[in-house]
Amino acid sequence: MTAPTETFDRLTVFGADWCRDCIRSKSLLDRLGADYEYIDLVARPEEADRAQRISGRTNIPVVVFPDGRHFVEPTDQELEAALRG
């Protein structure tokens, strides 16, 4: 987990509807009542390069926090801890 070069005003998730990890992470964020922006990489494929620049990988979801932290394919435990931390 490293800081991206760009900043985000709110929690941002880059993902796709066909991705099981994306569905799981979104579900957790919804259950916890998190305020986040979801960027659907199928509807907005041009954003895939942005997600890759942030993470250095092509895996999704990429979850970016306003403080610059990011996770790629986080477990529910990692994501919940980061939200509460």
PDB file of C-alpha atoms in Angstrom:
ATOM      1  CA  MET A   1       0.000   0.000   0.000  1.00  0.00           C
ATOM      2  CA  THR A   2       1.592   3.249  -1.173  1.00  0.00           C
ATOM      3  CA  ALA A   3       0.308   6.758  -1.749  1.00  0.00           C
ATOM      4  CA  PRO A   4      -0.932   7.606  -5.231  1.00  0.00           C
ATOM      5  CA  THR A   5       0.329  10.748  -6.934  1.00  0.00           C
ATOM      6  CA  GLU A   6      -3.158  12.222  -7.209  1.00  0.00           C
ATOM      7  CA  THR A   7      -5.527  13.104  -4.404  1.00  0.00           C
ATOM      8  CA  PHE A   8      -9.126  12.098  -3.839  1.00  0.00           C
ATOM      9  CA  ASP A   9     -11.785  14.020  -1.931  1.00  0.00           C
ATOM     10  CA  ARG A  10     -13.566  10.852  -0.853  1.00  0.00           C
ATOM     11  CA  LEU A  11     -13.117   7.122  -0.732  1.00  0.00           C
ATOM     12  CA  THR A  12     -12.969   5.900  -4.335  1.00  0.00           C
ATOM     13  CA  VAL A  13     -13.336   2.360  -5.653  1.00  0.00           C
ATOM     14  CA  PHE A  14     -12.249   1.361  -9.151  1.00  0.00           C
ATOM     15  CA  GLY A  15     -13.932  -1.889 -10.148  1.00  0.00           C
ATOM     16  CA  ALA A  16     -16.164  -3.864 -12.490  1.00  0.00           C
ATOM     17  CA  ASP A  17     -19.493  -5.617 -12.029  1.00  0.00           C
ATOM     18  CA  TRP A  18     -18.063  -8.956 -13.208  1.00  0.00           C
ATOM     19  CA  CYS A  19     -15.347  -8.890 -10.501  1.00  0.00           C
ATOM     20  CA  ARG A  20     -16.192 -10.936  -7.389  1.00  0.00           C
ATOM     21  CA  ASP A  21     -13.718  -9.020  -5.203  1.00  0.00           C
ATOM     22  CA  CYS A  22     -15.257  -5.733  -6.380  1.00  0.00           C
ATOM     23  CA  ILE A  23     -18.758  -6.958  -5.544  1.00  0.00           C
ATOM     24  CA  ARG A  24     -17.579  -8.107  -2.114  1.00  0.00           C
ATOM     25  CA  SER A  25     -15.800  -4.827  -1.321  1.00  0.00           C
ATOM     26  CA  LYS A  26     -18.758  -2.725  -2.487  1.00  0.00           C
ATOM     27  CA  SER A  27     -21.099  -4.857  -0.398  1.00  0.00           C
ATOM     28  CA  LEU A  28     -18.964  -4.317   2.697  1.00  0.00           C
ATOM     29  CA  LEU A  29     -18.792  -0.558   2.113  1.00  0.00           C
ATOM     30  CA  ASP A  30     -22.564  -0.445   1.678  1.00  0.00           C
ATOM     31  CA  ARG A  31     -23.158  -2.478   4.869  1.00  0.00           C
ATOM     32  CA  LEU A  32     -20.864  -0.133   6.814  1.00  0.00           C
ATOM     33  CA  GLY A  33     -22.562   2.958   5.376  1.00  0.00           C
ATOM     34  CA  ALA A  34     -19.340   4.273   3.838  1.00  0.00           C
ATOM     35  CA  ASP A  35     -19.517   7.307   1.589  1.00  0.00           C
ATOM     36  CA  TYR A  36     -17.636   6.359  -1.549  1.00  0.00           C
ATOM     37  CA  GLU A  37     -17.469   6.932  -5.277  1.00  0.00           C
ATOM     38  CA  TYR A  38     -17.588   3.852  -7.478  1.00  0.00           C
ATOM     39  CA  ILE A  39     -15.851   4.068 -10.846  1.00  0.00           C
ATOM     40  CA  ASP A  40     -17.146   1.295 -13.098  1.00  0.00           C
ATOM     41  CA  LEU A  41     -14.274   0.337 -15.377  1.00  0.00           C
ATOM     42  CA  VAL A  42     -16.636  -1.367 -17.844  1.00  0.00           C
ATOM     43  CA  ALA A  43     -18.690   1.806 -18.316  1.00  0.00           C
ATOM     44  CA  ARG A  44     -15.598   4.025 -18.133  1.00  0.00           C
ATOM     45  CA  PRO A  45     -12.688   1.961 -19.544  1.00  0.00           C
ATOM     46  CA  GLU A  46     -10.491   5.060 -19.822  1.00  0.00           C
ATOM     47  CA  GLU A  47     -10.288   5.021 -16.008  1.00  0.00           C
ATOM     48  CA  ALA A  48      -8.461   1.659 -16.046  1.00  0.00           C
ATOM     49  CA  ASP A  49      -5.169   3.427 -16.817  1.00  0.00           C
ATOM     50  CA  ARG A  50      -5.761   5.737 -13.866  1.00  0.00           C
ATOM     51  CA  ALA A  51      -6.361   2.788 -11.528  1.00  0.00           C
ATOM     52  CA  GLN A  52      -3.219   1.100 -12.820  1.00  0.00           C
ATOM     53  CA  ARG A  53      -1.129   4.265 -12.281  1.00  0.00           C
ATOM     54  CA  ILE A  54      -2.331   4.406  -8.681  1.00  0.00           C
ATOM     55  CA  SER A  55      -1.777   0.752  -7.852  1.00  0.00           C
ATOM     56  CA  GLY A  56       1.003  -0.247 -10.216  1.00  0.00           C
ATOM     57  CA  ARG A  57      -1.083  -3.320 -11.036  1.00  0.00           C
ATOM     58  CA  THR A  58      -3.971  -4.345 -13.256  1.00  0.00           C
ATOM     59  CA  ASN A  59      -5.878  -6.095 -10.448  1.00  0.00           C
ATOM     60  CA  ILE A  60      -9.161  -4.704  -9.148  1.00  0.00           C
ATOM     61  CA  PRO A  61     -10.717  -3.417  -7.047  1.00  0.00           C
ATOM     62  CA  VAL A  62      -8.424  -0.513  -6.331  1.00  0.00           C
ATOM     63  CA  VAL A  63      -9.694   1.283  -3.230  1.00  0.00           C
ATOM     64  CA  VAL A  64      -8.229   4.753  -2.650  1.00  0.00           C
ATOM     65  CA  PHE A  65      -8.622   6.746   0.559  1.00  0.00           C
ATOM     66  CA  PRO A  66      -8.557  10.557   0.727  1.00  0.00           C
ATOM     67  CA  ASP A  67      -5.373  10.406   2.839  1.00  0.00           C
ATOM     68  CA  GLY A  68      -3.548   8.721  -0.061  1.00  0.00           C
ATOM     69  CA  ARG A  69      -3.604   5.117   1.139  1.00  0.00           C
ATOM     70  CA  HIS A  70      -4.781   2.548  -1.341  1.00  0.00           C
ATOM     71  CA  PHE A  71      -5.511  -1.149  -1.394  1.00  0.00           C
ATOM     72  CA  VAL A  72      -5.672  -3.600  -4.271  1.00  0.00           C
ATOM     73  CA  GLU A  73      -8.035  -6.543  -3.769  1.00  0.00           C
ATOM     74  CA  PRO A  74      -8.366  -5.880  -0.026  1.00  0.00           C
ATOM     75  CA  THR A  75      -9.844  -8.488   2.276  1.00  0.00           C
ATOM     76  CA  ASP A  76     -12.961  -7.450   4.180  1.00  0.00           C
ATOM     77  CA  GLN A  77     -10.866  -7.324   7.344  1.00  0.00           C
ATOM     78  CA  GLU A  78      -8.254  -5.013   5.769  1.00  0.00           C
ATOM     79  CA  LEU A  79     -10.867  -2.701   4.326  1.00  0.00           C
ATOM     80  CA  GLU A  80     -12.932  -2.513   7.511  1.00  0.00           C
ATOM     81  CA  ALA A  81      -9.825  -1.857   9.631  1.00  0.00           C
ATOM     82  CA  ALA A  82      -8.760   0.945   7.282  1.00  0.00           C
ATOM     83  CA  LEU A  83     -12.216   2.503   7.456  1.00  0.00           C
ATOM     84  CA  ARG A  84     -12.250   2.392  11.242  1.00  0.00           C
ATOM     85  CA  GLY A  85      -8.605   3.394  11.633  1.00  0.00           C
TER      86      GLY A  85
END
